[in-house]
Short mmCIF file of N, CA, C and O in Angstrom, two decimals:
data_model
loop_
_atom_site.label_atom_id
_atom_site.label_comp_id
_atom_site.label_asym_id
_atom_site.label_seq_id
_atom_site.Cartn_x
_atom_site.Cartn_y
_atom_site.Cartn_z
N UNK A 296 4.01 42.33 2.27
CA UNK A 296 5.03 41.37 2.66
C UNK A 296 4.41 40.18 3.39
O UNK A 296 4.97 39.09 3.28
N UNK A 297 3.40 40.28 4.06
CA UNK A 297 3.10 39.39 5.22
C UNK A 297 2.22 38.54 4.17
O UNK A 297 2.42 37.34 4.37
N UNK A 298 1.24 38.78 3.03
CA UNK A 298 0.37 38.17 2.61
C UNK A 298 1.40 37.29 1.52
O UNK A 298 1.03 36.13 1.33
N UNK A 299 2.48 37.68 0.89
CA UNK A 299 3.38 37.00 0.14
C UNK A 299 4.03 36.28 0.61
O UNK A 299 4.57 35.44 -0.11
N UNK A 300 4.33 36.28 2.25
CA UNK A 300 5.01 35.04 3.21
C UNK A 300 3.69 34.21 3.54
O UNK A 300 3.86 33.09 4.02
N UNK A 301 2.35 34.65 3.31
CA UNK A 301 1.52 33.54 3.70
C UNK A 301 1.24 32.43 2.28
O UNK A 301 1.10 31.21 2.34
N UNK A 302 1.22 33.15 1.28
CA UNK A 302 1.27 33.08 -0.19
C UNK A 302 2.67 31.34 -0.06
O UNK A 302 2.52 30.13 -0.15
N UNK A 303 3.60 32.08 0.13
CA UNK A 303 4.62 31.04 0.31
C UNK A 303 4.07 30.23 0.97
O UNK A 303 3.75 29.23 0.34
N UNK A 304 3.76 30.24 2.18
CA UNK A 304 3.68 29.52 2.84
C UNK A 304 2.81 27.96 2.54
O UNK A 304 3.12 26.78 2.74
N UNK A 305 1.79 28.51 2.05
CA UNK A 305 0.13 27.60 1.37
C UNK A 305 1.28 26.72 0.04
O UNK A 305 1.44 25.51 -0.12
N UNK A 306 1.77 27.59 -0.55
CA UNK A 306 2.38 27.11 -1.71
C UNK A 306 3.65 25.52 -1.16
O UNK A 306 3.64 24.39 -1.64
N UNK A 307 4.50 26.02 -0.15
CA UNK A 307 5.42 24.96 0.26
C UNK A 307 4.51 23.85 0.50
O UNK A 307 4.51 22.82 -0.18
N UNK A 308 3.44 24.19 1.87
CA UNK A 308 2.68 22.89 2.26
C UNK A 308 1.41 22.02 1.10
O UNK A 308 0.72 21.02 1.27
N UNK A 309 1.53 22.85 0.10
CA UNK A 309 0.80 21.77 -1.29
C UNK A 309 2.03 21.16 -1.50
O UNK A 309 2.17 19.94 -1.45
N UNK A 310 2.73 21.78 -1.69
CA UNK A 310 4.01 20.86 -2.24
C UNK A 310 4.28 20.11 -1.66
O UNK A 310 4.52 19.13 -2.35
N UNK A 311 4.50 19.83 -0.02
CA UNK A 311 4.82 19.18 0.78
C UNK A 311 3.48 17.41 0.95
O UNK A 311 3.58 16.21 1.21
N UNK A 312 2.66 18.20 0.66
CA UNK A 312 1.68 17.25 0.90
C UNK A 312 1.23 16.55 -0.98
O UNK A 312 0.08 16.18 -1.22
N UNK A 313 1.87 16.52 -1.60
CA UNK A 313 1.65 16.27 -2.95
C UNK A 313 2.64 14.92 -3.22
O UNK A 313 2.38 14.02 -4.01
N UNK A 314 3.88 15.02 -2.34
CA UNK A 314 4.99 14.98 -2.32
C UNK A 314 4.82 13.38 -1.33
O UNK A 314 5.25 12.31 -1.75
N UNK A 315 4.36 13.51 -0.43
CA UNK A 315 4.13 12.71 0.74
C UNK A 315 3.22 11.46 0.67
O UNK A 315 3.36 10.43 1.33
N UNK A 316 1.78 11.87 -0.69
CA UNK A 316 0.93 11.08 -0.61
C UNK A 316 1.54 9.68 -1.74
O UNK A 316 2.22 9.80 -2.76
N UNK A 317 1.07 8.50 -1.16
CA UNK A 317 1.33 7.37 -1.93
C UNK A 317 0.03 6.93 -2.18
O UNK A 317 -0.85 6.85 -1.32
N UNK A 318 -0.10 6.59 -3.56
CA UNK A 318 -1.36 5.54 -3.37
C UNK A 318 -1.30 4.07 -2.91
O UNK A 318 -0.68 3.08 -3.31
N UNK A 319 -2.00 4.25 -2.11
CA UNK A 319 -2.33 2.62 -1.76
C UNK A 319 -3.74 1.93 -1.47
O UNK A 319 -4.70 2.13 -0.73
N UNK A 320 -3.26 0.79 -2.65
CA UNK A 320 -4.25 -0.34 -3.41
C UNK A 320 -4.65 -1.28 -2.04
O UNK A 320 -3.75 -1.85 -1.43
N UNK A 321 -6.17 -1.41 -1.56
CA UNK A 321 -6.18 -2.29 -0.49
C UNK A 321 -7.35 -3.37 -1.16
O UNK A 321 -8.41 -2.96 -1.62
N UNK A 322 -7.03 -4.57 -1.13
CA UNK A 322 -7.47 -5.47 -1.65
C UNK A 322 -8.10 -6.90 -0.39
O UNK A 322 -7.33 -7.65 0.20
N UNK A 323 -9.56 -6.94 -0.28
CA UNK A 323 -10.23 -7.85 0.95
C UNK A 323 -10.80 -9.28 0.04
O UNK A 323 -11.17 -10.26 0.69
N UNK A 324 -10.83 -9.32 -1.09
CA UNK A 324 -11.56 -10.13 -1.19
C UNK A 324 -10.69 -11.70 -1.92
O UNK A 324 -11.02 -12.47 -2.83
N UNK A 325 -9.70 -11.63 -1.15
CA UNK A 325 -8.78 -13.12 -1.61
C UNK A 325 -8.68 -13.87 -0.09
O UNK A 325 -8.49 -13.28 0.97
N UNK A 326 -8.87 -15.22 -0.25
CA UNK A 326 -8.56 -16.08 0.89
C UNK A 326 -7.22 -16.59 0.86
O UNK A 326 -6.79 -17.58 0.26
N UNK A 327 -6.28 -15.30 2.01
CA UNK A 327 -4.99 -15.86 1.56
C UNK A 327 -4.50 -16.94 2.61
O UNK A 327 -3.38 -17.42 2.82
N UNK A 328 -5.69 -17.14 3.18
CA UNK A 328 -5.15 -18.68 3.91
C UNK A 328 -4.84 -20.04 3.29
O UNK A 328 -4.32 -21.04 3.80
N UNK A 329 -5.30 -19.81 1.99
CA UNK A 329 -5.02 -20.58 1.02
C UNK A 329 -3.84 -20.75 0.06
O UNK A 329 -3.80 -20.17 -1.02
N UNK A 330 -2.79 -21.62 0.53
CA UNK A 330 -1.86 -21.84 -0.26
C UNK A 330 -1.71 -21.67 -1.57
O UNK A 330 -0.64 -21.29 -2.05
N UNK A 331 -2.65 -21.90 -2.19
CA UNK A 331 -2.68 -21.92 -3.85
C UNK A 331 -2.65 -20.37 -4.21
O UNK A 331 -1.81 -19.84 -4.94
N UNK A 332 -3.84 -19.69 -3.49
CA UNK A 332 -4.34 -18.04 -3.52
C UNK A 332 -2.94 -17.56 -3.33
O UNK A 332 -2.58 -16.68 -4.11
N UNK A 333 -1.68 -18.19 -1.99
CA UNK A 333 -1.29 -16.81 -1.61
C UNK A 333 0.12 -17.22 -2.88
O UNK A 333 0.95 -16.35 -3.17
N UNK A 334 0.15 -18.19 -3.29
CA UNK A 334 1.09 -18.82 -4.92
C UNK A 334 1.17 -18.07 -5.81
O UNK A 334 2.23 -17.76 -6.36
N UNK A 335 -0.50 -17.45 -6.23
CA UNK A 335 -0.73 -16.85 -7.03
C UNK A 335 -0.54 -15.86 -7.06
O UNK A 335 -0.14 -15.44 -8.15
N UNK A 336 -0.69 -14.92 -5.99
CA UNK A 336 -0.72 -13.78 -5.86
C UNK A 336 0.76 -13.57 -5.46
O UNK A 336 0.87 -12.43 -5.00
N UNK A 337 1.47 -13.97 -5.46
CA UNK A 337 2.80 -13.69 -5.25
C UNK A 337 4.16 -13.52 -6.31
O UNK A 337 5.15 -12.79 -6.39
N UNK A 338 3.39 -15.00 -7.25
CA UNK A 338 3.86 -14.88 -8.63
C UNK A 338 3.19 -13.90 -9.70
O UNK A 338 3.90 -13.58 -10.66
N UNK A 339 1.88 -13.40 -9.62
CA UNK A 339 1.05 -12.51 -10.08
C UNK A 339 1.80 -10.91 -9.94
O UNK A 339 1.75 -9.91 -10.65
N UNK A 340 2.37 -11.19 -8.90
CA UNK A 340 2.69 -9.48 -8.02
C UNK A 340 3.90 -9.38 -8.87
O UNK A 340 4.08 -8.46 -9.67
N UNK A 341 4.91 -10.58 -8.63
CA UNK A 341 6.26 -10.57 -9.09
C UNK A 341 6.51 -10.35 -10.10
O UNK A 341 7.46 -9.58 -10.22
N UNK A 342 5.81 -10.91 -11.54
CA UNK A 342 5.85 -10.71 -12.81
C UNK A 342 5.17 -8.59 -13.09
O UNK A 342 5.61 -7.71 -13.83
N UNK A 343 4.49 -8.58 -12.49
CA UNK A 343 3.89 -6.90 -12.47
C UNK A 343 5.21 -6.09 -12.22
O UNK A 343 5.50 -5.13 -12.94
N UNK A 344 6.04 -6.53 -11.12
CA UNK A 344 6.95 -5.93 -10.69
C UNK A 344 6.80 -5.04 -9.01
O UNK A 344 7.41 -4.11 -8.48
N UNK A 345 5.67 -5.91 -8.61
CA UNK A 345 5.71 -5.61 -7.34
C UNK A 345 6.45 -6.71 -5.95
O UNK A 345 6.51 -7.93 -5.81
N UNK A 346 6.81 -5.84 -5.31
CA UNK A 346 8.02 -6.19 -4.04
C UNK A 346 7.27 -6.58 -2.81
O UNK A 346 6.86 -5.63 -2.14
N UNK A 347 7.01 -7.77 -2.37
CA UNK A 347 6.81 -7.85 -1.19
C UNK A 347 7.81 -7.20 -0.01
O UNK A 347 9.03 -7.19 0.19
N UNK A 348 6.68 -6.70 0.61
CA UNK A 348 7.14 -6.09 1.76
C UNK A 348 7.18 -6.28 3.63
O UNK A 348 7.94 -5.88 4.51
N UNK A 349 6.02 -7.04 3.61
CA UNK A 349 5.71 -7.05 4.63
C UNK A 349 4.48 -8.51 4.42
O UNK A 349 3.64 -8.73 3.55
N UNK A 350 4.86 -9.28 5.64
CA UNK A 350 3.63 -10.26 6.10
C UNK A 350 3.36 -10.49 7.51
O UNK A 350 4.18 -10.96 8.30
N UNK A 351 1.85 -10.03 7.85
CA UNK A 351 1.67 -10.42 9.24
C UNK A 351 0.29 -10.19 9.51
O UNK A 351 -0.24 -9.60 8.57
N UNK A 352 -0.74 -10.52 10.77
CA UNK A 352 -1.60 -10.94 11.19
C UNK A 352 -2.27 -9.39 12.30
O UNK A 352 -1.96 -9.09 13.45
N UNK A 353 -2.97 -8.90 11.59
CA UNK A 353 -3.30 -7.87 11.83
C UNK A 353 -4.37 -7.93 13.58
O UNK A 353 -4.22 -8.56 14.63
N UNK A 354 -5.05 -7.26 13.27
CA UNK A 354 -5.78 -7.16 15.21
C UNK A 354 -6.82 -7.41 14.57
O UNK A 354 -7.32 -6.32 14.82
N UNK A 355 -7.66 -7.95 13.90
CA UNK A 355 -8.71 -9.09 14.02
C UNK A 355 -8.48 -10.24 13.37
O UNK A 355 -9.26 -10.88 12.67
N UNK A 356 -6.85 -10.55 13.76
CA UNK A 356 -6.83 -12.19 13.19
C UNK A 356 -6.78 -12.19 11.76
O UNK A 356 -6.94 -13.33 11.33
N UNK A 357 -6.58 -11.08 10.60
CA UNK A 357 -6.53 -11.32 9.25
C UNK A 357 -5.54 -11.38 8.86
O UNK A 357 -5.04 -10.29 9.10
N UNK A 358 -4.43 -12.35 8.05
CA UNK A 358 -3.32 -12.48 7.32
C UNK A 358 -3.30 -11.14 6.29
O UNK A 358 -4.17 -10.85 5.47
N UNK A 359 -2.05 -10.42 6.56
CA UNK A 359 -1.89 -9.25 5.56
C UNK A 359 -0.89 -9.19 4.82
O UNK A 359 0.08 -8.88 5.52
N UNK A 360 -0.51 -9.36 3.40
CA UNK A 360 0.46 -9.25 2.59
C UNK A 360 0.66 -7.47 2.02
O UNK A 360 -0.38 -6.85 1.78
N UNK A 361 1.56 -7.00 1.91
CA UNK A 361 1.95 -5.36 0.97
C UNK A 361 2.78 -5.81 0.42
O UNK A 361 3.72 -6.46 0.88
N UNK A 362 2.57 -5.56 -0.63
CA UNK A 362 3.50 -5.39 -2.06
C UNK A 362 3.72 -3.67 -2.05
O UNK A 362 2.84 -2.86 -1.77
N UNK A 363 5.16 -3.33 -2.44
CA UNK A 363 5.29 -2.21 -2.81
C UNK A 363 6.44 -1.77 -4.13
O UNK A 363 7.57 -2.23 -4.34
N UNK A 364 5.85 -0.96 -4.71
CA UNK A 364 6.46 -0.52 -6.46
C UNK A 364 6.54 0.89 -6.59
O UNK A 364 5.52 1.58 -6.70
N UNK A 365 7.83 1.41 -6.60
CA UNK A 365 7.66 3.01 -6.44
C UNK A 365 7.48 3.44 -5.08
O UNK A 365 7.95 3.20 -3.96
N UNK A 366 6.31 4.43 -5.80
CA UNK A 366 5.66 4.90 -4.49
C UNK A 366 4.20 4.93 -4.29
O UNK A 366 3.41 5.80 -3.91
N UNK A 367 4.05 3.27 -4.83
CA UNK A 367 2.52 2.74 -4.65
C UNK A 367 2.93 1.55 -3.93
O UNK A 367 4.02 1.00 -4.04
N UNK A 368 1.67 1.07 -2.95
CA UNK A 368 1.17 0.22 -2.06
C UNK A 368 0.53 -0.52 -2.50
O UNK A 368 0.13 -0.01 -3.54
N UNK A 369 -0.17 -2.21 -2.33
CA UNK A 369 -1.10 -2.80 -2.38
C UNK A 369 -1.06 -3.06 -0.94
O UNK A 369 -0.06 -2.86 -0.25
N UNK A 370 -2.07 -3.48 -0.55
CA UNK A 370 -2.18 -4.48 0.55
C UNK A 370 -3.26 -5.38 0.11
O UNK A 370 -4.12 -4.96 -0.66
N UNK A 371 -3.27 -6.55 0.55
CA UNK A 371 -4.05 -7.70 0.58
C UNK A 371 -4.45 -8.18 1.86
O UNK A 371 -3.44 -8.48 2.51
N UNK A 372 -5.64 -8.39 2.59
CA UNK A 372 -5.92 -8.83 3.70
C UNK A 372 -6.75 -9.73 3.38
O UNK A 372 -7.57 -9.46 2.51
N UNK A 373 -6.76 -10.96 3.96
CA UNK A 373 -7.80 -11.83 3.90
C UNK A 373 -9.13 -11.92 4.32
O UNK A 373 -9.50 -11.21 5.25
N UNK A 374 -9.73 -12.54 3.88
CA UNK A 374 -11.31 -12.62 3.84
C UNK A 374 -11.57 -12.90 5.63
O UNK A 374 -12.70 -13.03 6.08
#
């Protein structure tokens, strides 16, 4: 009994953790201080079918865009 409740047990928390993980796409090498760059990448995202989510200026000063689709992530941080 006890090894078939541990059995369960291993079994729920794969599930649980299978369940939970998102991939997320992290992308450094665009200068999105650049108007044109962050144009592109916005109309680029939109036609894919990704959702901006979020914009803001992380703790060393880098501009950060996430796009999100499903239950996948990009992020974009600048150079």
């Amino acid at each position: 009994m006890k090894k078939t409740l541990q059995l369960l047990a291993a079994a729920m928390m794969l599930l649980l953790t299978a369940n939970v993980n998102a991939d997320t796409i992290i992308n450094s090498d665009l200068n999105l201080y650049n108007p044109d760059v962050r144009k592109c990448l916005l109309d680029a995202s939109k036609i894919e079918g990704w959702e901006l989510k979020s914009i803001y200026m992380n703790d060393d000063k880098k501009l950060v865009y996430v796009f999100s689709k499903g239950n996948d992530d990009k992020v974009y941080l600048s150079k």
